Amino acid sequence: MTPHDSGPEQPGHLPVREDRRLLVAVSGVLAFVAMLDMNIVNVALADIADGLQVSAATAQWAVLGYQLPVVALLLPAGRWLDGVGTRSAVLLSIVGFGSFSGLAAAAPWAAWLIAARLVQGAFGAALFVLMPVLAMRSVRPELRGRAMSVPATLGPLGAVTGPAVGGLLLDHFGWHAVFLVKIPFCLLALAVAWHAMPGDGRLRRPDGRSLADALLVAAGVAALLLALTLASHEPWWLGLVFAAIPPLWWWLRGPGGRPVTGVLRLSGLFRAHGAVLSLGAGFAALHYVVALHLQRDHGVSATTTGLTVLAFPLGMGLAGPLGGRLADRYGARPVAGAGAALTAAGLLLLLPLGEGWAPWELAWRLALAGVGMGLNGGPTQALVMSAAPVDRLATVGSTVQLARSLGFTLGPALATAVWGLAGPDNGVHAGIALAAAAACLAVPLIAVPGRSRAPVSEQTTDAAHI
């Protein structure tokens, strides 16, 4: 059997007999909606607090209630999804995500809202894992760069457009609309997936060992995320980092964690995951610092700030499809490395700017960095997923999504810390330097191949080391 033969169908394996581009589009829509939900609710927190008559701290859990299970359950979801039917998992995840988004919109009190968001986040974790798997399994190997560029580009675009979309909905329809806006997208994705995806197996219940592993990982990652998210307001929250160590250590040493780390070692994927985390941190830190500096220090209006920062996702959206095509023609690694280098160059060019930033001076540099991110996203995803063993695609998909999510969380937390250490006069430049350093770190991590401890064989999805 060759590496591209489908062989006997396994649970969760969707053999590629013909390109299903509609399913690639579905993965992009789901990536956009799931990442949109990460940020769209932030702008509505004050209205949620007033509408449900709760404190601002309680309303914050409308955001954390989604973000925590999404990230905390990524690894357990990946391990579980490797052994179930992809079609059944996609349909169930879409239905659950959309249904509980609707329940969140209908919440009459805070406990209802938080509970709905927690369950929605659990389904969101499954969607995050399934997006790259669905895109990769829907096309032939020679088209993977283009396919992977769709969710890799639309996902971050959803994240950066979330506040703007949320603001428009809030002004015209109220806070309930920020939850309802995702339901039409879910219905569209559900209809396409129902008709276009072939049957490939059923779901199965997680066993006791899987549930125990999920609890360990969820406890550790949730403690880590809470520490990073809340420490900017109350530094003592950093103590939760120590609470994250025991459960994660027990999981890594146990039967649930060893297969995950083993796959990453055998496929040589650690360097690529480091690049994904670094670029995610730089991306998030940059947006945090720039938006805060323009509005707080220079009195730039929210509209002008939004339009200026929009240069980054605009460049990213334009370059994303090109990155996929170039990767299919010239190889994923050189294109991914060139994209990371362009992102680093755009961020480094921000450092010489003085205190008086003109929006246009900022915008073209952000656009250059965005072009780099667009060129990098799809090829990096294709590189990682092509090196994964065929029966561990969902596991590897979950680890790369976890790396990106941790980067998005770590970036603003580190930017806040270095801003405070550098003081008000030098804080903005320290934050930008941090973002640029993170992007620069990603260049050698993705451009230079890592060593794989095992030769590529029939167990991998493609004949590519990473």
Short mmCIF file of C-alpha atoms in Angstrom, two decimals:
data_model
loop_
_atom_site.label_atom_id
_atom_site.label_comp_id
_atom_site.label_asym_id
_atom_site.label_seq_id
_atom_site.Cartn_x
_atom_site.Cartn_y
_atom_site.Cartn_z
CA MET A 1 0.00 0.00 0.00
CA THR A 2 1.38 3.40 -0.94
CA PRO A 3 1.18 6.43 1.35
CA HIS A 4 -1.78 7.78 -0.63
CA ASP A 5 -3.77 4.57 -0.91
CA SER A 6 -6.91 4.69 1.12
CA GLY A 7 -6.78 1.03 2.10
CA PRO A 8 -9.45 -0.27 4.41
CA GLU A 9 -11.58 2.48 5.81
CA GLN A 10 -10.86 3.25 9.45
CA PRO A 11 -13.03 5.12 11.93
CA GLY A 12 -12.63 8.81 11.23
CA HIS A 13 -10.87 8.24 7.88
CA LEU A 14 -12.45 9.99 4.89
CA PRO A 15 -10.77 8.53 1.78
CA VAL A 16 -10.18 11.04 -1.01
CA ARG A 17 -11.55 9.68 -4.26
CA GLU A 18 -12.45 13.08 -5.66
CA ASP A 19 -11.96 16.65 -4.53
CA ARG A 20 -14.81 17.97 -2.42
CA ARG A 21 -14.18 21.71 -2.47
CA LEU A 22 -17.51 22.44 -0.80
CA LEU A 23 -16.22 20.67 2.30
CA VAL A 24 -13.11 22.83 2.23
CA ALA A 25 -15.43 25.84 2.20
CA VAL A 26 -17.32 24.35 5.15
CA SER A 27 -14.06 24.06 7.11
CA GLY A 28 -13.37 27.74 6.36
CA VAL A 29 -16.84 28.84 7.46
CA LEU A 30 -16.54 26.87 10.70
CA ALA A 31 -13.06 28.29 11.33
CA PHE A 32 -14.37 31.83 10.86
CA VAL A 33 -17.40 31.32 13.13
CA ALA A 34 -15.50 29.51 15.89
CA MET A 35 -12.76 32.17 16.01
CA LEU A 36 -15.32 34.99 15.68
CA ASP A 37 -16.86 33.73 18.91
CA MET A 38 -13.52 34.18 20.69
CA ASN A 39 -13.76 37.99 20.47
CA ILE A 40 -17.24 39.07 19.37
CA VAL A 41 -18.74 38.86 22.88
CA ASN A 42 -16.10 41.15 24.44
CA VAL A 43 -17.77 44.33 23.19
CA ALA A 44 -21.14 43.26 24.65
CA LEU A 45 -20.02 42.57 28.22
CA ALA A 46 -21.26 45.87 29.64
CA ASP A 47 -24.68 45.40 28.03
CA ILE A 48 -24.84 41.79 29.23
CA ALA A 49 -24.05 42.93 32.77
CA ASP A 50 -26.80 45.56 32.62
CA GLY A 51 -29.33 43.29 30.93
CA LEU A 52 -28.86 40.38 33.34
CA GLN A 53 -28.21 42.68 36.34
CA VAL A 54 -24.87 41.15 37.28
CA SER A 55 -21.39 42.52 37.95
CA ALA A 56 -18.81 43.08 35.22
CA ALA A 57 -16.73 40.23 36.67
CA THR A 58 -19.65 37.83 36.33
CA ALA A 59 -20.39 39.01 32.79
CA GLN A 60 -16.75 38.29 31.89
CA TRP A 61 -17.59 34.60 32.16
CA ALA A 62 -19.68 34.94 29.00
CA VAL A 63 -16.26 35.09 27.30
CA LEU A 64 -14.23 32.83 29.57
CA GLY A 65 -17.03 30.26 29.64
CA TYR A 66 -16.43 29.70 25.92
CA GLN A 67 -12.68 30.18 25.70
CA LEU A 68 -11.71 27.87 28.56
CA PRO A 69 -13.42 24.67 27.34
CA VAL A 70 -12.37 25.37 23.75
CA VAL A 71 -8.69 25.34 24.66
CA ALA A 72 -8.83 22.95 27.61
CA LEU A 73 -10.60 20.20 25.66
CA LEU A 74 -8.62 20.40 22.41
CA LEU A 75 -6.23 17.55 23.21
CA PRO A 76 -8.85 15.16 24.65
CA ALA A 77 -11.12 15.96 21.70
CA GLY A 78 -8.33 15.19 19.25
CA ARG A 79 -7.62 11.79 20.82
CA TRP A 80 -11.33 10.91 20.80
CA LEU A 81 -11.99 12.11 17.25
CA ASP A 82 -9.21 9.92 15.85
CA GLY A 83 -11.42 6.89 16.50
CA VAL A 84 -14.84 8.07 15.34
CA GLY A 85 -16.57 8.84 12.05
CA THR A 86 -15.69 12.27 10.68
CA ARG A 87 -19.13 12.92 9.19
CA SER A 88 -20.96 12.10 12.42
CA ALA A 89 -18.53 14.19 14.45
CA VAL A 90 -18.84 17.21 12.14
CA LEU A 91 -22.64 17.11 12.10
CA LEU A 92 -22.92 16.69 15.87
CA SER A 93 -20.41 19.48 16.55
CA ILE A 94 -22.20 21.94 14.25
CA VAL A 95 -25.60 21.16 15.77
CA GLY A 96 -24.27 21.47 19.32
CA PHE A 97 -22.35 24.67 18.65
CA GLY A 98 -25.28 26.40 16.96
CA SER A 99 -27.91 25.16 19.42
CA PHE A 100 -26.09 26.32 22.51
CA SER A 101 -25.27 29.64 20.88
CA GLY A 102 -29.02 30.09 20.51
CA LEU A 103 -29.57 29.08 24.14
CA ALA A 104 -26.98 31.66 25.20
CA ALA A 105 -28.92 34.35 23.32
CA ALA A 106 -32.11 33.33 25.12
CA ALA A 107 -30.51 33.38 28.60
CA PRO A 108 -32.82 34.99 31.21
CA TRP A 109 -30.12 34.98 33.89
CA ALA A 110 -26.34 34.73 34.17
CA ALA A 111 -26.09 31.09 35.29
CA TRP A 112 -28.02 30.01 32.18
CA LEU A 113 -25.73 32.06 29.94
CA ILE A 114 -22.52 30.74 31.49
CA ALA A 115 -23.72 27.13 31.35
CA ALA A 116 -24.69 27.50 27.68
CA ARG A 117 -21.33 29.03 26.86
CA LEU A 118 -19.44 26.22 28.64
CA VAL A 119 -21.24 23.56 26.61
CA GLN A 120 -20.88 25.59 23.43
CA GLY A 121 -17.14 25.78 24.12
CA ALA A 122 -16.96 21.98 24.39
CA PHE A 123 -18.52 21.65 20.92
CA GLY A 124 -16.25 24.46 19.75
CA ALA A 125 -13.20 22.41 20.78
CA ALA A 126 -14.38 19.59 18.51
CA LEU A 127 -14.88 22.06 15.64
CA PHE A 128 -11.38 23.46 16.05
CA VAL A 129 -9.92 19.96 15.78
CA LEU A 130 -12.12 18.96 12.83
CA MET A 131 -11.46 22.04 10.65
CA PRO A 132 -7.96 21.12 9.38
CA VAL A 133 -8.84 17.42 9.28
CA LEU A 134 -11.89 18.10 7.10
CA ALA A 135 -9.97 20.40 4.75
CA MET A 136 -7.09 17.96 4.35
CA ARG A 137 -9.22 14.87 3.77
CA SER A 138 -11.40 16.60 1.18
CA VAL A 139 -8.74 17.04 -1.52
CA ARG A 140 -5.89 15.20 -3.17
CA PRO A 141 -2.40 15.58 -1.62
CA GLU A 142 -1.24 17.95 -4.37
CA LEU A 143 -3.99 20.43 -3.44
CA ARG A 144 -3.51 20.42 0.32
CA GLY A 145 -1.78 23.80 0.45
CA ARG A 146 -4.75 25.52 -1.13
CA ALA A 147 -7.22 23.58 1.00
CA MET A 148 -5.45 24.26 4.29
CA SER A 149 -5.13 27.97 3.47
CA VAL A 150 -8.93 28.34 3.67
CA PRO A 151 -9.44 27.61 7.41
CA ALA A 152 -5.95 28.91 8.24
CA THR A 153 -6.87 32.32 6.76
CA LEU A 154 -10.55 32.61 7.65
CA GLY A 155 -10.00 31.59 11.29
CA PRO A 156 -7.73 34.52 12.24
CA LEU A 157 -9.91 36.84 10.14
CA GLY A 158 -12.83 35.84 12.33
CA ALA A 159 -10.78 36.66 15.41
CA VAL A 160 -9.77 40.16 14.30
CA THR A 161 -13.17 41.14 12.86
CA GLY A 162 -15.07 39.92 15.93
CA PRO A 163 -15.04 43.24 17.83
CA ALA A 164 -16.13 45.25 14.77
CA VAL A 165 -18.96 42.85 13.94
CA GLY A 166 -19.98 42.70 17.59
CA GLY A 167 -20.07 46.48 17.84
CA LEU A 168 -22.35 46.83 14.83
CA LEU A 169 -24.73 44.17 16.11
CA LEU A 170 -24.73 45.65 19.59
CA ASP A 171 -25.60 49.13 18.36
CA HIS A 172 -28.51 47.98 16.21
CA PHE A 173 -29.91 44.80 17.78
CA GLY A 174 -28.63 44.43 21.36
CA TRP A 175 -26.40 41.87 23.05
CA HIS A 176 -28.52 38.85 22.11
CA ALA A 177 -27.50 39.33 18.45
CA VAL A 178 -23.81 38.57 19.10
CA PHE A 179 -24.84 34.99 19.86
CA LEU A 180 -27.52 34.67 17.17
CA VAL A 181 -25.33 35.87 14.28
CA LYS A 182 -23.49 32.52 14.12
CA ILE A 183 -26.61 30.38 13.68
CA PRO A 184 -27.18 31.06 9.93
CA PHE A 185 -23.56 30.08 9.25
CA CYS A 186 -24.03 26.89 11.24
CA LEU A 187 -27.21 26.01 9.33
CA LEU A 188 -25.46 26.55 6.00
CA ALA A 189 -22.45 24.44 7.04
CA LEU A 190 -24.76 21.73 8.38
CA ALA A 191 -26.73 21.51 5.13
CA VAL A 192 -23.60 21.27 2.97
CA ALA A 193 -21.88 18.74 5.24
CA TRP A 194 -25.03 16.59 5.43
CA HIS A 195 -25.25 16.28 1.65
CA ALA A 196 -21.57 16.32 0.66
CA MET A 197 -19.86 14.13 3.28
CA PRO A 198 -19.93 10.36 2.78
CA GLY A 199 -20.65 8.08 5.70
CA ASP A 200 -17.45 6.85 7.33
CA GLY A 201 -18.29 5.42 10.72
CA ARG A 202 -20.20 6.22 13.87
CA LEU A 203 -19.54 8.04 17.08
CA ARG A 204 -18.57 6.18 20.23
CA ARG A 205 -18.67 7.12 23.85
CA PRO A 206 -15.36 8.02 25.49
CA ASP A 207 -14.21 5.35 27.92
CA GLY A 208 -13.31 5.95 31.56
CA ARG A 209 -9.62 6.41 30.82
CA SER A 210 -10.39 9.06 28.18
CA LEU A 211 -12.67 10.94 30.57
CA ALA A 212 -9.97 10.92 33.26
CA ASP A 213 -7.41 12.23 30.76
CA ALA A 214 -9.86 14.93 29.68
CA LEU A 215 -10.32 16.07 33.28
CA LEU A 216 -6.55 16.23 33.85
CA VAL A 217 -5.87 18.21 30.68
CA ALA A 218 -8.88 20.48 31.19
CA ALA A 219 -7.85 21.27 34.77
CA GLY A 220 -4.25 22.05 33.83
CA VAL A 221 -4.96 24.10 30.72
CA ALA A 222 -7.84 25.98 32.36
CA ALA A 223 -5.60 26.96 35.29
CA LEU A 224 -2.91 28.12 32.87
CA LEU A 225 -5.33 30.17 30.77
CA LEU A 226 -6.94 31.80 33.80
CA ALA A 227 -3.50 32.76 35.08
CA LEU A 228 -2.52 34.37 31.77
CA THR A 229 -5.90 36.04 31.18
CA LEU A 230 -6.55 37.50 34.63
CA ALA A 231 -3.01 38.33 35.78
CA SER A 232 -3.04 41.63 33.87
CA HIS A 233 -5.71 42.88 36.30
CA GLU A 234 -4.63 41.05 39.46
CA PRO A 235 -1.01 39.77 39.44
CA TRP A 236 -1.71 37.19 42.14
CA TRP A 237 -3.60 35.14 39.54
CA LEU A 238 -0.18 34.07 38.22
CA GLY A 239 -0.07 31.65 41.14
CA LEU A 240 -2.46 29.46 39.17
CA VAL A 241 0.44 28.53 36.89
CA PHE A 242 1.74 26.27 39.67
CA ALA A 243 -1.70 24.68 40.00
CA ALA A 244 -1.53 23.73 36.31
CA ILE A 245 1.67 21.69 36.66
CA PRO A 246 0.50 18.57 38.57
CA PRO A 247 -2.49 17.59 36.36
CA LEU A 248 -0.56 18.23 33.14
CA TRP A 249 2.43 16.28 34.44
CA TRP A 250 0.24 13.31 35.41
CA TRP A 251 -1.39 13.38 32.00
CA LEU A 252 1.93 13.56 30.12
CA ARG A 253 3.29 10.61 32.09
CA GLY A 254 0.11 8.55 31.67
CA PRO A 255 -1.39 6.50 28.85
CA GLY A 256 -3.26 9.52 27.49
CA GLY A 257 -0.32 11.88 27.12
CA ARG A 258 2.39 9.49 25.93
CA PRO A 259 0.77 8.81 22.53
CA VAL A 260 0.41 12.55 21.89
CA THR A 261 4.03 13.39 22.69
CA GLY A 262 5.13 10.26 20.86
CA VAL A 263 3.41 11.34 17.66
CA LEU A 264 5.02 14.77 17.84
CA ARG A 265 8.47 13.31 18.43
CA LEU A 266 8.23 10.67 15.73
CA SER A 267 6.97 13.11 13.14
CA GLY A 268 9.34 15.90 14.16
CA LEU A 269 6.51 18.37 14.72
CA PHE A 270 7.70 20.24 17.80
CA ARG A 271 9.49 23.00 15.85
CA ALA A 272 6.45 23.74 13.70
CA HIS A 273 4.25 23.92 16.78
CA GLY A 274 6.70 26.38 18.31
CA ALA A 275 6.47 28.53 15.19
CA VAL A 276 2.67 28.49 15.32
CA LEU A 277 2.71 29.51 18.99
CA SER A 278 5.28 32.28 18.37
CA LEU A 279 3.40 33.79 15.44
CA GLY A 280 0.12 33.58 17.34
CA ALA A 281 1.66 35.39 20.31
CA GLY A 282 3.18 38.08 18.09
CA PHE A 283 -0.09 38.53 16.20
CA ALA A 284 -2.14 38.93 19.39
CA ALA A 285 0.42 41.13 21.18
CA LEU A 286 0.62 43.48 18.20
CA HIS A 287 -3.14 44.02 18.00
CA TYR A 288 -3.37 44.58 21.72
CA VAL A 289 -0.53 47.13 21.85
CA VAL A 290 -1.44 49.05 18.70
CA ALA A 291 -5.14 49.44 19.50
CA LEU A 292 -4.43 50.48 23.10
CA HIS A 293 -1.70 52.95 22.12
CA LEU A 294 -3.66 54.67 19.37
CA GLN A 295 -6.79 55.16 21.44
CA ARG A 296 -5.38 55.77 24.92
CA ASP A 297 -2.14 57.62 24.19
CA HIS A 298 -3.02 59.47 20.98
CA GLY A 299 -6.76 59.93 21.31
CA VAL A 300 -7.43 58.36 17.91
CA SER A 301 -11.09 57.52 17.43
CA ALA A 302 -12.26 53.93 17.63
CA THR A 303 -13.30 54.07 13.96
CA THR A 304 -9.89 55.26 12.76
CA THR A 305 -8.17 52.72 14.99
CA GLY A 306 -10.33 49.94 13.63
CA LEU A 307 -9.69 50.94 10.02
CA THR A 308 -5.93 51.19 10.64
CA VAL A 309 -5.68 47.80 12.32
CA LEU A 310 -7.84 46.38 9.53
CA ALA A 311 -4.78 46.61 7.26
CA PHE A 312 -3.41 43.45 8.90
CA PRO A 313 -6.38 41.13 8.18
CA LEU A 314 -6.77 42.73 4.74
CA GLY A 315 -3.22 41.78 3.82
CA MET A 316 -3.72 38.37 5.35
CA GLY A 317 -6.95 37.70 3.47
CA LEU A 318 -5.42 38.70 0.13
CA ALA A 319 -2.27 36.61 0.62
CA GLY A 320 -3.89 33.50 2.09
CA PRO A 321 -5.08 31.92 -1.18
CA LEU A 322 -1.77 32.81 -2.84
CA GLY A 323 0.15 31.09 -0.06
CA GLY A 324 -1.77 27.88 -0.62
CA ARG A 325 -1.14 27.90 -4.37
CA LEU A 326 2.57 28.62 -3.92
CA ALA A 327 2.85 25.81 -1.37
CA ASP A 328 1.28 23.33 -3.78
CA ARG A 329 3.72 24.38 -6.49
CA TYR A 330 7.00 25.00 -4.66
CA GLY A 331 6.57 23.16 -1.37
CA ALA A 332 5.05 24.15 1.95
CA ARG A 333 8.22 24.81 3.95
CA PRO A 334 9.82 27.58 1.83
CA VAL A 335 6.51 29.41 1.49
CA ALA A 336 5.77 29.12 5.22
CA GLY A 337 9.28 30.35 6.05
CA ALA A 338 8.99 33.29 3.65
CA GLY A 339 5.64 34.22 5.18
CA ALA A 340 7.05 34.17 8.71
CA ALA A 341 9.98 36.33 7.54
CA LEU A 342 7.62 38.91 5.98
CA THR A 343 5.59 39.05 9.18
CA ALA A 344 8.75 39.60 11.20
CA ALA A 345 9.89 42.32 8.76
CA GLY A 346 6.59 44.17 9.04
CA LEU A 347 6.76 44.15 12.83
CA LEU A 348 10.44 45.15 12.91
CA LEU A 349 9.64 48.15 10.70
CA LEU A 350 7.29 49.40 13.42
CA LEU A 351 10.15 49.83 15.87
CA PRO A 352 11.74 52.98 14.30
CA LEU A 353 8.43 54.85 14.42
CA GLY A 354 8.44 57.71 16.86
CA GLU A 355 5.71 58.66 19.30
CA GLY A 356 3.54 60.41 16.72
CA TRP A 357 2.20 57.51 14.71
CA ALA A 358 0.32 58.53 11.59
CA PRO A 359 -2.34 55.94 10.73
CA TRP A 360 -1.03 55.49 7.16
CA GLU A 361 2.53 54.91 8.42
CA LEU A 362 1.22 52.18 10.65
CA ALA A 363 -1.19 50.69 8.13
CA TRP A 364 1.29 49.69 5.40
CA ARG A 365 3.57 48.02 7.92
CA LEU A 366 0.62 46.10 9.36
CA ALA A 367 -0.42 45.15 5.82
CA LEU A 368 3.05 43.75 5.15
CA ALA A 369 2.92 41.70 8.35
CA GLY A 370 -0.57 40.52 7.39
CA VAL A 371 0.64 39.39 3.96
CA GLY A 372 3.29 37.34 5.73
CA MET A 373 0.72 35.73 8.02
CA GLY A 374 -1.46 34.92 5.02
CA LEU A 375 1.42 33.26 3.20
CA ASN A 376 2.40 31.33 6.32
CA GLY A 377 -0.93 29.98 7.63
CA GLY A 378 -2.02 27.46 5.00
CA PRO A 379 1.44 26.09 4.17
CA THR A 380 2.24 25.58 7.86
CA GLN A 381 -1.02 23.71 8.39
CA ALA A 382 -0.36 21.58 5.31
CA LEU A 383 3.19 20.88 6.46
CA VAL A 384 2.07 19.77 9.91
CA MET A 385 -0.91 17.69 8.84
CA SER A 386 0.98 16.00 5.99
CA ALA A 387 3.61 14.75 8.43
CA ALA A 388 1.01 13.29 10.82
CA PRO A 389 0.31 9.55 10.94
CA VAL A 390 -2.91 8.84 9.08
CA ASP A 391 -4.64 7.46 12.20
CA ARG A 392 -3.59 10.46 14.32
CA LEU A 393 -4.73 13.39 12.16
CA ALA A 394 -7.20 14.69 14.74
CA THR A 395 -4.60 14.42 17.51
CA VAL A 396 -2.09 16.49 15.54
CA GLY A 397 -4.84 18.90 14.50
CA SER A 398 -5.67 19.42 18.17
CA THR A 399 -2.05 20.07 19.16
CA VAL A 400 -1.52 22.71 16.49
CA GLN A 401 -4.79 24.41 17.43
CA LEU A 402 -3.71 24.36 21.07
CA ALA A 403 -0.39 25.97 20.14
CA ARG A 404 -2.19 28.74 18.25
CA SER A 405 -4.73 29.31 21.03
CA LEU A 406 -2.03 29.50 23.69
CA GLY A 407 -0.17 32.00 21.51
CA PHE A 408 -3.29 34.17 21.20
CA THR A 409 -3.66 34.12 25.00
CA LEU A 410 0.03 34.49 25.81
CA GLY A 411 0.63 37.47 23.50
CA PRO A 412 -1.55 40.09 25.26
CA ALA A 413 -0.51 38.77 28.70
CA LEU A 414 3.20 39.17 27.89
CA ALA A 415 2.60 42.54 26.21
CA THR A 416 0.88 43.80 29.35
CA ALA A 417 3.77 42.57 31.49
CA VAL A 418 6.55 44.15 29.40
CA TRP A 419 4.55 47.38 29.08
CA GLY A 420 4.34 47.58 32.85
CA LEU A 421 8.04 46.79 33.32
CA ALA A 422 9.17 49.31 30.68
CA GLY A 423 7.00 52.10 32.07
CA PRO A 424 4.53 54.43 30.36
CA ASP A 425 7.17 56.16 28.20
CA ASN A 426 8.68 53.02 26.68
CA GLY A 427 5.89 50.52 27.13
CA VAL A 428 4.49 50.64 23.61
CA HIS A 429 7.89 50.07 22.01
CA ALA A 430 8.59 47.24 24.44
CA GLY A 431 5.30 45.61 23.46
CA ILE A 432 6.05 45.93 19.74
CA ALA A 433 9.58 44.61 20.30
CA LEU A 434 8.06 41.60 22.04
CA ALA A 435 5.72 40.96 19.07
CA ALA A 436 8.60 41.34 16.60
CA ALA A 437 10.84 39.01 18.62
CA ALA A 438 8.12 36.36 18.67
CA ALA A 439 7.73 36.60 14.88
CA CYS A 440 11.50 36.45 14.36
CA LEU A 441 11.69 33.32 16.51
CA ALA A 442 9.17 31.62 14.25
CA VAL A 443 11.33 32.02 11.13
CA PRO A 444 14.06 29.47 11.93
CA LEU A 445 11.57 27.20 13.65
CA ILE A 446 9.51 26.80 10.48
CA ALA A 447 12.15 27.34 7.79
CA VAL A 448 14.75 24.88 9.09
CA PRO A 449 13.63 21.23 9.04
CA GLY A 450 13.64 19.42 12.34
CA ARG A 451 14.91 15.89 12.79
CA SER A 452 12.39 13.12 12.74
CA ARG A 453 13.14 10.09 14.90
CA ALA A 454 11.48 7.72 12.50
CA PRO A 455 11.53 7.53 8.70
CA VAL A 456 8.43 8.54 6.84
CA SER A 457 6.44 5.45 6.03
CA GLU A 458 2.95 4.32 5.19
CA GLN A 459 1.83 5.59 8.57
CA THR A 460 2.18 9.21 7.51
CA THR A 461 -0.25 11.01 5.27
CA ASP A 462 2.41 12.29 2.92
CA ALA A 463 6.08 11.81 2.19
CA ALA A 464 7.20 14.98 3.92
CA HIS A 465 9.29 15.48 7.02
CA ILE A 466 8.79 18.55 9.10
#
